[in-house]
Structure formats: structure tokens, C-alpha cells
């Protein structure tokens, strides 16, 4: 509201985004100032000046923030296993988020001002790396795509060779490091593998070697649930068994062998 006894006028140095009404008036009155939306990043400054012969110039400074919208994520998806990562949103406008990959699920679909989006990352059944994006849209800002990369499944064992004595009977433990489920098999009849359900270790045992010839076989570890069309990731543990030592007794002169 403006209190005046004479004619007063209003001007602005930023007419492209500051509108005033009325631009002149006699006596008491109300001045309306309209501010247009600022779609730029930077803050902008303008002035409105009310002038009259009796009271001179009176200037009001208007500062309007720009639209801020950025997304950032410092979390890294380190394996094919399911996990959760966090996206940080810095904003002073309304925004929405949508997943463009069925293995990325955001915890929220919209927000205003600063916030976080927890993203559930599902298990990657493939041995190949995959990429997926979240699409962010903010009022008055270009769309922003944030891309995530998830490694494929890996498989390794703590040993690739087991040597067992000719007597057999003993068991040796092998530890498996795998993303997801795997199976352990051997096609050699003299090798037995034993693994408890869900365990990341298995034992290898063999029967007694009764011949004089050393033998070797193998145990195969294979990832299961690989998508169709992909070769299954496998690791092999070689199993060897030493030659049986045979001792022959001596023959005495007095003994009669018929």
C-alpha cells in the first residue's frame, strides 16, 4: 500500500520479468508487483522505484533465485548381488523420477526441494555387466538421466588343485566365492563331493587307489540360473591321487615254495 497526497509513478529496471500495476496514480493506492518465473540457474536482481514530486524516489530491490536442480550418487554397485544405492537431489523446484530399467526401483517418484531417493538394485543373473538409468524431470529444467552400472556375476575357488594320498578316506575343503547360486559335480566315479545346501564350501574325498598307476580327475563348479543364450561360468578343481606303494616280502632259502 502507498500513502500519498499527490501524483506518483512507478518504474522498474527489469521490465522483462518484473511487471508493476499501476504505473502511475494519484493519492493513496495499492501497487501490485508481478514476478515472472526464473528458469535460469543464476539469481537475478531488479528494482522497482516509486517516485513523486512531494516525497522523491523510493526504491525496492528484488532478488529472485534461479532454478536449482542437480542429482548425485557416490555409491558404487560393486557386485551382481542385490543392493541399495542412494541418489541425492539438490533442488528448489518440483521434480519427478522414473526408472528406465526393470532392475532399478526408486523409493519415491516425486519430490520438492532437497531430498534423497533410495534405489533398490536387483540381482543380476547374467555374467555380463549391465547399465540402467533413472530419468529425473524438474520444473523448468532439462531432463536429467542418471546411469548406473552393475557388474555381472563372478565365480572363483580358493584352490585349483587337490592332491590326496593313495589310501583315500580323507576329505579336503574347497571354498567358493560366487555371486548367486552354483552347483558342484564330478563325473569321476572315484571322487565324491559333498556340499550342504546354501553353503559356500564343499568337501572332496576319494576312494582308495589300488593300482600302481596314478590317476587324476576333476570337480566342476558352475553358476546356475544364467540367462538363456549365455555360456555358464565354470571353474575346475583338479584332483590327483598318488601311486600306491607296494612292498614285496623276501624269500628265505629254507622255505619250500611248491
PDB file of C-alpha atoms in Angstrom, residues 1-253:
ATOM      1  CA  UNK A   1       0.000   0.000   0.000  1.00  0.00           C
ATOM      2  CA  UNK A   2       1.149   3.513  -0.829  1.00  0.00           C
ATOM      3  CA  UNK A   3       0.117   6.627   1.102  1.00  0.00           C
ATOM      4  CA  UNK A   4       0.385   9.790  -0.978  1.00  0.00           C
ATOM      5  CA  UNK A   5      -1.278  13.184  -1.473  1.00  0.00           C
ATOM      6  CA  UNK A   6      -0.031  13.859  -4.969  1.00  0.00           C
ATOM      7  CA  UNK A   7       0.708  12.046  -8.206  1.00  0.00           C
ATOM      8  CA  UNK A   8       3.172   9.126  -8.001  1.00  0.00           C
ATOM      9  CA  UNK A   9       4.649   6.918 -10.737  1.00  0.00           C
ATOM     10  CA  UNK A  10       6.329   3.516 -10.794  1.00  0.00           C
ATOM     11  CA  UNK A  11       9.238   2.263 -12.912  1.00  0.00           C
ATOM     12  CA  UNK A  12      11.378  -0.863 -12.993  1.00  0.00           C
ATOM     13  CA  UNK A  13      14.783  -1.572 -14.449  1.00  0.00           C
ATOM     14  CA  UNK A  14      13.811  -5.161 -15.231  1.00  0.00           C
ATOM     15  CA  UNK A  15      10.576  -4.977 -17.168  1.00  0.00           C
ATOM     16  CA  UNK A  16      11.254  -8.331 -18.856  1.00  0.00           C
ATOM     17  CA  UNK A  17      10.453 -10.161 -15.605  1.00  0.00           C
ATOM     18  CA  UNK A  18       9.061  -7.514 -13.218  1.00  0.00           C
ATOM     19  CA  UNK A  19       5.639  -6.090 -14.003  1.00  0.00           C
ATOM     20  CA  UNK A  20       4.046  -3.257 -11.998  1.00  0.00           C
ATOM     21  CA  UNK A  21       0.473  -2.038 -11.856  1.00  0.00           C
ATOM     22  CA  UNK A  22      -0.478   0.770 -11.900  1.00  0.00           C
ATOM     23  CA  UNK A  23       2.417   2.681 -13.393  1.00  0.00           C
ATOM     24  CA  UNK A  24       1.003   5.960 -12.050  1.00  0.00           C
ATOM     25  CA  UNK A  25      -1.653   7.036  -9.556  1.00  0.00           C
ATOM     26  CA  UNK A  26      -2.989   9.996  -7.573  1.00  0.00           C
ATOM     27  CA  UNK A  27      -3.227   9.776  -3.798  1.00  0.00           C
ATOM     28  CA  UNK A  28      -3.391   6.588  -1.736  1.00  0.00           C
ATOM     29  CA  UNK A  29      -3.269   3.351  -3.665  1.00  0.00           C
ATOM     30  CA  UNK A  30      -2.066  -0.233  -3.944  1.00  0.00           C
ATOM     31  CA  UNK A  31       0.923  -1.256  -6.042  1.00  0.00           C
ATOM     32  CA  UNK A  32       0.993  -4.795  -7.437  1.00  0.00           C
ATOM     33  CA  UNK A  33       4.331  -6.283  -8.423  1.00  0.00           C
ATOM     34  CA  UNK A  34       4.320  -9.465 -10.533  1.00  0.00           C
ATOM     35  CA  UNK A  35       7.475 -11.605 -10.806  1.00  0.00           C
ATOM     36  CA  UNK A  36       7.916 -13.945 -13.757  1.00  0.00           C
ATOM     37  CA  UNK A  37       9.337 -17.437 -13.313  1.00  0.00           C
ATOM     38  CA  UNK A  38      13.142 -17.596 -13.369  1.00  0.00           C
ATOM     39  CA  UNK A  39      14.201 -20.568 -15.499  1.00  0.00           C
ATOM     40  CA  UNK A  40      17.885 -19.752 -15.291  1.00  0.00           C
ATOM     41  CA  UNK A  41      20.350 -21.193 -12.799  1.00  0.00           C
ATOM     42  CA  UNK A  42      21.593 -17.848 -11.501  1.00  0.00           C
ATOM     43  CA  UNK A  43      19.916 -15.460  -9.078  1.00  0.00           C
ATOM     44  CA  UNK A  44      18.741 -12.227 -10.726  1.00  0.00           C
ATOM     45  CA  UNK A  45      18.246  -8.777  -9.256  1.00  0.00           C
ATOM     46  CA  UNK A  46      15.893  -5.981 -10.257  1.00  0.00           C
ATOM     47  CA  UNK A  47      14.473  -2.773  -8.774  1.00  0.00           C
ATOM     48  CA  UNK A  48      11.120  -1.031  -8.528  1.00  0.00           C
ATOM     49  CA  UNK A  49      11.128   2.720  -7.946  1.00  0.00           C
ATOM     50  CA  UNK A  50       8.169   4.787  -6.768  1.00  0.00           C
ATOM     51  CA  UNK A  51       8.547   8.499  -7.465  1.00  0.00           C
ATOM     52  CA  UNK A  52       6.541  11.584  -6.545  1.00  0.00           C
ATOM     53  CA  UNK A  53       7.208  15.309  -6.530  1.00  0.00           C
ATOM     54  CA  UNK A  54       6.450  15.550  -2.825  1.00  0.00           C
ATOM     55  CA  UNK A  55       8.476  12.628  -1.448  1.00  0.00           C
ATOM     56  CA  UNK A  56      11.085  11.909  -4.115  1.00  0.00           C
ATOM     57  CA  UNK A  57      12.195   8.404  -5.121  1.00  0.00           C
ATOM     58  CA  UNK A  58      11.724   5.217  -3.103  1.00  0.00           C
ATOM     59  CA  UNK A  59      13.435   2.074  -4.494  1.00  0.00           C
ATOM     60  CA  UNK A  60      12.794  -1.561  -3.622  1.00  0.00           C
ATOM     61  CA  UNK A  61      15.379  -4.206  -4.612  1.00  0.00           C
ATOM     62  CA  UNK A  62      14.084  -7.639  -5.642  1.00  0.00           C
ATOM     63  CA  UNK A  63      16.348 -10.722  -5.640  1.00  0.00           C
ATOM     64  CA  UNK A  64      14.967 -13.861  -7.279  1.00  0.00           C
ATOM     65  CA  UNK A  65      16.744 -17.191  -7.034  1.00  0.00           C
ATOM     66  CA  UNK A  66      17.345 -19.254 -10.132  1.00  0.00           C
ATOM     67  CA  UNK A  67      16.050 -22.797 -10.507  1.00  0.00           C
ATOM     68  CA  UNK A  68      18.395 -25.307  -8.948  1.00  0.00           C
ATOM     69  CA  UNK A  69      18.324 -28.974  -9.766  1.00  0.00           C
ATOM     70  CA  UNK A  70      21.178 -31.468  -9.568  1.00  0.00           C
ATOM     71  CA  UNK A  71      21.418 -35.187  -8.825  1.00  0.00           C
ATOM     72  CA  UNK A  72      24.426 -37.012  -7.450  1.00  0.00           C
ATOM     73  CA  UNK A  73      25.275 -40.500  -6.246  1.00  0.00           C
ATOM     74  CA  UNK A  74      28.577 -41.511  -4.649  1.00  0.00           C
ATOM     75  CA  UNK A  75      27.544 -45.129  -4.038  1.00  0.00           C
ATOM     76  CA  UNK A  76      29.072 -47.761  -6.316  1.00  0.00           C
ATOM     77  CA  UNK A  77      27.368 -51.024  -7.271  1.00  0.00           C
ATOM     78  CA  UNK A  78      30.204 -53.438  -6.561  1.00  0.00           C
ATOM     79  CA  UNK A  79      28.748 -56.820  -7.478  1.00  0.00           C
ATOM     80  CA  UNK A  80      25.899 -58.665  -9.177  1.00  0.00           C
ATOM     81  CA  UNK A  81      24.169 -59.127  -5.821  1.00  0.00           C
ATOM     82  CA  UNK A  82      21.099 -57.094  -4.851  1.00  0.00           C
ATOM     83  CA  UNK A  83      21.802 -53.853  -3.003  1.00  0.00           C
ATOM     84  CA  UNK A  84      20.548 -50.327  -2.372  1.00  0.00           C
ATOM     85  CA  UNK A  85      22.163 -47.078  -3.512  1.00  0.00           C
ATOM     86  CA  UNK A  86      21.214 -43.514  -2.628  1.00  0.00           C
ATOM     87  CA  UNK A  87      20.772 -40.595  -5.024  1.00  0.00           C
ATOM     88  CA  UNK A  88      20.978 -37.111  -3.527  1.00  0.00           C
ATOM     89  CA  UNK A  89      18.763 -34.424  -5.070  1.00  0.00           C
ATOM     90  CA  UNK A  90      19.509 -30.706  -4.667  1.00  0.00           C
ATOM     91  CA  UNK A  91      16.566 -28.630  -5.868  1.00  0.00           C
ATOM     92  CA  UNK A  92      14.237 -25.711  -5.217  1.00  0.00           C
ATOM     93  CA  UNK A  93      11.565 -26.862  -7.676  1.00  0.00           C
ATOM     94  CA  UNK A  94       9.199 -29.794  -8.077  1.00  0.00           C
ATOM     95  CA  UNK A  95      10.755 -32.928  -9.579  1.00  0.00           C
ATOM     96  CA  UNK A  96       9.832 -36.469 -10.559  1.00  0.00           C
ATOM     97  CA  UNK A  97      11.842 -39.623 -11.088  1.00  0.00           C
ATOM     98  CA  UNK A  98      11.118 -42.724 -13.180  1.00  0.00           C
ATOM     99  CA  UNK A  99      13.124 -45.880 -13.790  1.00  0.00           C
ATOM    100  CA  UNK A 100      14.049 -46.859 -17.342  1.00  0.00           C
ATOM    101  CA  UNK A 101      15.334 -50.277 -16.212  1.00  0.00           C
ATOM    102  CA  UNK A 102      13.237 -53.008 -14.583  1.00  0.00           C
ATOM    103  CA  UNK A 103      16.088 -53.825 -12.185  1.00  0.00           C
ATOM    104  CA  UNK A 104      16.199 -50.313 -10.691  1.00  0.00           C
ATOM    105  CA  UNK A 105      13.349 -49.375  -8.331  1.00  0.00           C
ATOM    106  CA  UNK A 106      13.300 -45.867  -6.772  1.00  0.00           C
ATOM    107  CA  UNK A 107      11.829 -45.455  -3.286  1.00  0.00           C
ATOM    108  CA  UNK A 108       9.867 -42.355  -4.357  1.00  0.00           C
ATOM    109  CA  UNK A 109       8.548 -40.935  -7.612  1.00  0.00           C
ATOM    110  CA  UNK A 110       8.434 -37.217  -6.863  1.00  0.00           C
ATOM    111  CA  UNK A 111       9.643 -34.530  -4.518  1.00  0.00           C
ATOM    112  CA  UNK A 112      10.155 -30.824  -3.888  1.00  0.00           C
ATOM    113  CA  UNK A 113      13.369 -29.137  -2.802  1.00  0.00           C
ATOM    114  CA  UNK A 114      16.262 -31.222  -1.482  1.00  0.00           C
ATOM    115  CA  UNK A 115      15.805 -34.920  -0.861  1.00  0.00           C
ATOM    116  CA  UNK A 116      17.115 -38.435  -1.335  1.00  0.00           C
ATOM    117  CA  UNK A 117      15.988 -41.341  -3.474  1.00  0.00           C
ATOM    118  CA  UNK A 118      16.917 -44.832  -2.325  1.00  0.00           C
ATOM    119  CA  UNK A 119      17.245 -47.104  -5.342  1.00  0.00           C
ATOM    120  CA  UNK A 120      16.768 -50.855  -4.946  1.00  0.00           C
ATOM    121  CA  UNK A 121      19.095 -52.735  -7.301  1.00  0.00           C
ATOM    122  CA  UNK A 122      18.024 -56.300  -8.069  1.00  0.00           C
ATOM    123  CA  UNK A 123      20.309 -59.299  -8.508  1.00  0.00           C
ATOM    124  CA  UNK A 124      21.996 -59.524 -11.906  1.00  0.00           C
ATOM    125  CA  UNK A 125      21.642 -63.139 -13.115  1.00  0.00           C
ATOM    126  CA  UNK A 126      23.971 -62.572 -16.071  1.00  0.00           C
ATOM    127  CA  UNK A 127      27.746 -62.840 -16.235  1.00  0.00           C
ATOM    128  CA  UNK A 128      27.725 -59.604 -18.257  1.00  0.00           C
ATOM    129  CA  UNK A 129      27.771 -56.061 -16.913  1.00  0.00           C
ATOM    130  CA  UNK A 130      24.550 -54.094 -17.399  1.00  0.00           C
ATOM    131  CA  UNK A 131      23.573 -50.433 -17.337  1.00  0.00           C
ATOM    132  CA  UNK A 132      20.290 -48.771 -16.446  1.00  0.00           C
ATOM    133  CA  UNK A 133      19.067 -45.214 -15.939  1.00  0.00           C
ATOM    134  CA  UNK A 134      16.770 -43.149 -13.783  1.00  0.00           C
ATOM    135  CA  UNK A 135      15.029 -40.244 -15.521  1.00  0.00           C
ATOM    136  CA  UNK A 136      14.628 -37.056 -13.481  1.00  0.00           C
ATOM    137  CA  UNK A 137      12.344 -34.236 -14.623  1.00  0.00           C
ATOM    138  CA  UNK A 138      12.313 -30.895 -12.805  1.00  0.00           C
ATOM    139  CA  UNK A 139      10.018 -27.936 -13.445  1.00  0.00           C
ATOM    140  CA  UNK A 140      11.622 -25.596 -15.958  1.00  0.00           C
ATOM    141  CA  UNK A 141      14.817 -27.676 -16.268  1.00  0.00           C
ATOM    142  CA  UNK A 142      16.032 -30.120 -18.934  1.00  0.00           C
ATOM    143  CA  UNK A 143      15.522 -33.809 -18.189  1.00  0.00           C
ATOM    144  CA  UNK A 144      18.422 -35.469 -16.371  1.00  0.00           C
ATOM    145  CA  UNK A 145      19.369 -39.125 -16.808  1.00  0.00           C
ATOM    146  CA  UNK A 146      21.483 -40.786 -14.142  1.00  0.00           C
ATOM    147  CA  UNK A 147      23.125 -44.031 -15.270  1.00  0.00           C
ATOM    148  CA  UNK A 148      24.031 -46.963 -13.033  1.00  0.00           C
ATOM    149  CA  UNK A 149      26.396 -49.805 -13.933  1.00  0.00           C
ATOM    150  CA  UNK A 150      26.198 -53.233 -12.295  1.00  0.00           C
ATOM    151  CA  UNK A 151      28.864 -55.929 -12.732  1.00  0.00           C
ATOM    152  CA  UNK A 152      27.971 -59.387 -13.966  1.00  0.00           C
ATOM    153  CA  UNK A 153      28.242 -62.497 -11.815  1.00  0.00           C
ATOM    154  CA  UNK A 154      31.665 -63.822 -10.883  1.00  0.00           C
ATOM    155  CA  UNK A 155      32.921 -67.219  -9.742  1.00  0.00           C
ATOM    156  CA  UNK A 156      36.202 -68.258  -8.148  1.00  0.00           C
ATOM    157  CA  UNK A 157      37.634 -71.009  -5.928  1.00  0.00           C
ATOM    158  CA  UNK A 158      40.400 -70.879  -3.327  1.00  0.00           C
ATOM    159  CA  UNK A 159      42.304 -73.761  -4.911  1.00  0.00           C
ATOM    160  CA  UNK A 160      42.534 -75.357  -8.342  1.00  0.00           C
ATOM    161  CA  UNK A 161      44.467 -78.499  -7.324  1.00  0.00           C
ATOM    162  CA  UNK A 162      43.896 -81.131  -4.671  1.00  0.00           C
ATOM    163  CA  UNK A 163      46.404 -83.944  -4.067  1.00  0.00           C
ATOM    164  CA  UNK A 164      45.157 -86.887  -1.987  1.00  0.00           C
ATOM    165  CA  UNK A 165      47.123 -89.899  -0.799  1.00  0.00           C
ATOM    166  CA  UNK A 166      46.551 -93.363  -2.239  1.00  0.00           C
ATOM    167  CA  UNK A 167      44.715 -94.582   0.864  1.00  0.00           C
ATOM    168  CA  UNK A 168      41.861 -92.166   0.308  1.00  0.00           C
ATOM    169  CA  UNK A 169      39.306 -91.660   3.053  1.00  0.00           C
ATOM    170  CA  UNK A 170      40.395 -88.115   3.827  1.00  0.00           C
ATOM    171  CA  UNK A 171      38.374 -85.042   2.853  1.00  0.00           C
ATOM    172  CA  UNK A 172      39.601 -81.671   1.678  1.00  0.00           C
ATOM    173  CA  UNK A 173      37.585 -78.455   1.795  1.00  0.00           C
ATOM    174  CA  UNK A 174      37.202 -76.071  -1.149  1.00  0.00           C
ATOM    175  CA  UNK A 175      35.817 -72.555  -0.684  1.00  0.00           C
ATOM    176  CA  UNK A 176      33.762 -70.965  -3.464  1.00  0.00           C
ATOM    177  CA  UNK A 177      33.280 -67.217  -3.947  1.00  0.00           C
ATOM    178  CA  UNK A 178      30.233 -66.767  -6.164  1.00  0.00           C
ATOM    179  CA  UNK A 179      27.508 -64.265  -6.950  1.00  0.00           C
ATOM    180  CA  UNK A 180      24.296 -66.252  -6.676  1.00  0.00           C
ATOM    181  CA  UNK A 181      23.739 -69.991  -6.718  1.00  0.00           C
ATOM    182  CA  UNK A 182      26.160 -72.584  -8.062  1.00  0.00           C
ATOM    183  CA  UNK A 183      26.395 -76.357  -8.391  1.00  0.00           C
ATOM    184  CA  UNK A 184      29.290 -78.768  -7.801  1.00  0.00           C
ATOM    185  CA  UNK A 185      29.662 -82.021  -9.765  1.00  0.00           C
ATOM    186  CA  UNK A 186      32.229 -84.643 -10.718  1.00  0.00           C
ATOM    187  CA  UNK A 187      31.930 -87.260 -13.449  1.00  0.00           C
ATOM    188  CA  UNK A 188      34.711 -89.411 -11.942  1.00  0.00           C
ATOM    189  CA  UNK A 189      33.285 -92.352 -10.039  1.00  0.00           C
ATOM    190  CA  UNK A 190      36.138 -92.424  -7.511  1.00  0.00           C
ATOM    191  CA  UNK A 191      35.591 -88.794  -6.491  1.00  0.00           C
ATOM    192  CA  UNK A 192      32.834 -87.795  -4.058  1.00  0.00           C
ATOM    193  CA  UNK A 193      31.781 -84.191  -3.470  1.00  0.00           C
ATOM    194  CA  UNK A 194      29.590 -83.126  -0.585  1.00  0.00           C
ATOM    195  CA  UNK A 195      28.025 -79.697  -0.151  1.00  0.00           C
ATOM    196  CA  UNK A 196      25.429 -78.607   2.364  1.00  0.00           C
ATOM    197  CA  UNK A 197      22.504 -76.604   0.877  1.00  0.00           C
ATOM    198  CA  UNK A 198      23.410 -72.943   0.530  1.00  0.00           C
ATOM    199  CA  UNK A 199      26.980 -73.424   1.772  1.00  0.00           C
ATOM    200  CA  UNK A 200      29.898 -71.672   0.067  1.00  0.00           C
ATOM    201  CA  UNK A 201      32.198 -74.638   0.735  1.00  0.00           C
ATOM    202  CA  UNK A 202      32.245 -78.294  -0.287  1.00  0.00           C
ATOM    203  CA  UNK A 203      34.389 -81.302   0.547  1.00  0.00           C
ATOM    204  CA  UNK A 204      36.216 -83.651  -1.815  1.00  0.00           C
ATOM    205  CA  UNK A 205      37.003 -87.254  -0.901  1.00  0.00           C
ATOM    206  CA  UNK A 206      38.218 -90.230  -2.957  1.00  0.00           C
ATOM    207  CA  UNK A 207      38.281 -93.998  -2.751  1.00  0.00           C
ATOM    208  CA  UNK A 208      41.497 -95.928  -2.135  1.00  0.00           C
ATOM    209  CA  UNK A 209      43.824 -96.293  -5.106  1.00  0.00           C
ATOM    210  CA  UNK A 210      44.579 -99.978  -5.544  1.00  0.00           C
ATOM    211  CA  UNK A 211      46.554 -99.899  -8.776  1.00  0.00           C
ATOM    212  CA  UNK A 212      50.139 -98.840  -9.372  1.00  0.00           C
ATOM    213  CA  UNK A 213      49.087 -96.102 -11.788  1.00  0.00           C
ATOM    214  CA  UNK A 214      48.420 -92.563 -10.564  1.00  0.00           C
ATOM    215  CA  UNK A 215      45.097 -91.073 -11.524  1.00  0.00           C
ATOM    216  CA  UNK A 216      43.581 -87.629 -11.859  1.00  0.00           C
ATOM    217  CA  UNK A 217      40.042 -86.325 -12.162  1.00  0.00           C
ATOM    218  CA  UNK A 218      38.196 -83.096 -11.758  1.00  0.00           C
ATOM    219  CA  UNK A 219      35.430 -81.343  -9.909  1.00  0.00           C
ATOM    220  CA  UNK A 220      33.423 -78.707 -11.790  1.00  0.00           C
ATOM    221  CA  UNK A 221      31.796 -75.673 -10.169  1.00  0.00           C
ATOM    222  CA  UNK A 222      29.170 -73.968 -12.316  1.00  0.00           C
ATOM    223  CA  UNK A 223      26.949 -70.930 -11.819  1.00  0.00           C
ATOM    224  CA  UNK A 224      23.246 -71.730 -12.106  1.00  0.00           C
ATOM    225  CA  UNK A 225      20.367 -69.548 -13.264  1.00  0.00           C
ATOM    226  CA  UNK A 226      22.339 -67.979 -16.120  1.00  0.00           C
ATOM    227  CA  UNK A 227      20.012 -66.403 -18.733  1.00  0.00           C
ATOM    228  CA  UNK A 228      19.307 -68.425 -21.855  1.00  0.00           C
ATOM    229  CA  UNK A 229      21.877 -67.940 -24.591  1.00  0.00           C
ATOM    230  CA  UNK A 230      24.788 -67.279 -22.233  1.00  0.00           C
ATOM    231  CA  UNK A 231      27.544 -69.777 -21.531  1.00  0.00           C
ATOM    232  CA  UNK A 232      27.605 -70.837 -17.904  1.00  0.00           C
ATOM    233  CA  UNK A 233      30.596 -69.615 -15.900  1.00  0.00           C
ATOM    234  CA  UNK A 234      32.598 -72.613 -14.627  1.00  0.00           C
ATOM    235  CA  UNK A 235      35.709 -73.326 -12.568  1.00  0.00           C
ATOM    236  CA  UNK A 236      37.580 -76.629 -12.379  1.00  0.00           C
ATOM    237  CA  UNK A 237      39.441 -78.173  -9.463  1.00  0.00           C
ATOM    238  CA  UNK A 238      41.885 -80.915 -10.480  1.00  0.00           C
ATOM    239  CA  UNK A 239      42.088 -83.919  -8.141  1.00  0.00           C
ATOM    240  CA  UNK A 240      45.187 -86.169  -8.176  1.00  0.00           C
ATOM    241  CA  UNK A 241      45.948 -89.342  -6.275  1.00  0.00           C
ATOM    242  CA  UNK A 242      49.458 -90.729  -5.756  1.00  0.00           C
ATOM    243  CA  UNK A 243      50.704 -94.136  -6.876  1.00  0.00           C
ATOM    244  CA  UNK A 244      50.188 -96.904  -4.353  1.00  0.00           C
ATOM    245  CA  UNK A 245      53.443 -98.125  -2.826  1.00  0.00           C
ATOM    246  CA  UNK A 246      53.640-101.933  -2.934  1.00  0.00           C
ATOM    247  CA  UNK A 247      56.190-103.754  -0.812  1.00  0.00           C
ATOM    248  CA  UNK A 248      57.161-107.374  -1.658  1.00  0.00           C
ATOM    249  CA  UNK A 249      58.460-109.639   1.122  1.00  0.00           C
ATOM    250  CA  UNK A 250      61.869-111.501   0.755  1.00  0.00           C
ATOM    251  CA  UNK A 251      62.183-115.254   0.162  1.00  0.00           C
ATOM    252  CA  UNK A 252      64.166-117.427   2.672  1.00  0.00           C
ATOM    253  CA  UNK A 253      66.478-120.314   1.486  1.00  0.00           C
TER     254      UNK A 253
END
